């Protein structure tokens, strides 16, 4: 398969998802990556080649994993953009957000979370409680992403989507409070100016 791979290093935020999938071609370069053997023009790196299916699939998987669309892939025979770096939004619907917590809130039958800051250990702690008020899991960590990924994907705590969004929101508040020595009370706004 003849492919043209285009990598825009300016867009790269260095999360290295591409490297994790295809370390042979996306080489670590300090905080970002470089596309191995690519021709460089300023921060654009271009690589062209004829690849076996398995190698081509790795390129495509790596490009699709990029959260900022920094990697584009073009089929050189058909000129089809297999993975595009352009965000297309011309046909997107635009809606004004609206939600009334007092009328639309739905309790998650799976249970609830108790979230607090442990200042001595500089950690955030989350107790996952079932519907019978029994704590089934205590998860602690420093960064919101570590905690919610552990709860949702590793420990497979099965909750509603809006409850997962709530967890992320509360964890970010707790993180800001911990970092800035502010009071954190679950479900309340953080008071920024003490
Ligand atoms: S996945 Fe995208 S943002 Fe992450 S390192 Fe690779 S190119 Fe950069």
JSON list of C-alpha atoms and ligand atoms in Angstrom, two decimals, residues 7 12-18 33 66-68 70-71, ligand 1:
[
{"chain": "A", "resi": 7, "resn": "UNK", "atom": "CA", "xyz": [2.96, 14.80, 10.67]},
{"chain": "A", "resi": 12, "resn": "UNK", "atom": "CA", "xyz": [1.51, 17.67, 18.56]},
{"chain": "A", "resi": 13, "resn": "UNK", "atom": "CA", "xyz": [0.83, 17.84, 22.30]},
{"chain": "A", "resi": 14, "resn": "UNK", "atom": "CA", "xyz": [3.18, 14.99, 23.06]},
{"chain": "A", "resi": 15, "resn": "UNK", "atom": "CA", "xyz": [0.86, 12.45, 24.66]},
{"chain": "A", "resi": 16, "resn": "UNK", "atom": "CA", "xyz": [2.72, 9.78, 22.64]},
{"chain": "A", "resi": 17, "resn": "UNK", "atom": "CA", "xyz": [-0.31, 7.69, 21.76]},
{"chain": "A", "resi": 18, "resn": "UNK", "atom": "CA", "xyz": [1.17, 7.25, 18.26]},
{"chain": "A", "resi": 33, "resn": "UNK", "atom": "CA", "xyz": [7.78, 12.60, 18.54]},
{"chain": "A", "resi": 66, "resn": "UNK", "atom": "CA", "xyz": [-3.77, 11.20, 17.82]},
{"chain": "A", "resi": 67, "resn": "UNK", "atom": "CA", "xyz": [-6.08, 13.41, 19.91]},
{"chain": "A", "resi": 68, "resn": "UNK", "atom": "CA", "xyz": [-5.19, 16.58, 17.99]},
{"chain": "A", "resi": 70, "resn": "UNK", "atom": "CA", "xyz": [-1.51, 15.92, 13.98]},
{"chain": "A", "resi": 71, "resn": "UNK", "atom": "CA", "xyz": [-1.02, 12.91, 11.69]},
{"chain": "B", "resi": 1, "resn": "LIG", "atom": "S1", "xyz": [-0.47, 11.01, 19.20]},
{"chain": "B", "resi": 1, "resn": "LIG", "atom": "FE1", "xyz": [-0.48, 13.02, 18.23]},
{"chain": "B", "resi": 1, "resn": "LIG", "atom": "S2", "xyz": [-0.23, 14.45, 19.91]},
{"chain": "B", "resi": 1, "resn": "LIG", "atom": "FE2", "xyz": [0.37, 12.43, 20.66]},
{"chain": "B", "resi": 1, "resn": "LIG", "atom": "S3", "xyz": [2.57, 12.36, 20.35]},
{"chain": "B", "resi": 1, "resn": "LIG", "atom": "FE3", "xyz": [1.64, 11.45, 18.59]},
{"chain": "B", "resi": 1, "resn": "LIG", "atom": "S4", "xyz": [1.45, 13.13, 17.15]},
{"chain": "B", "resi": 1, "resn": "LIG", "atom": "FE4", "xyz": [1.81, 14.03, 19.12]}
]
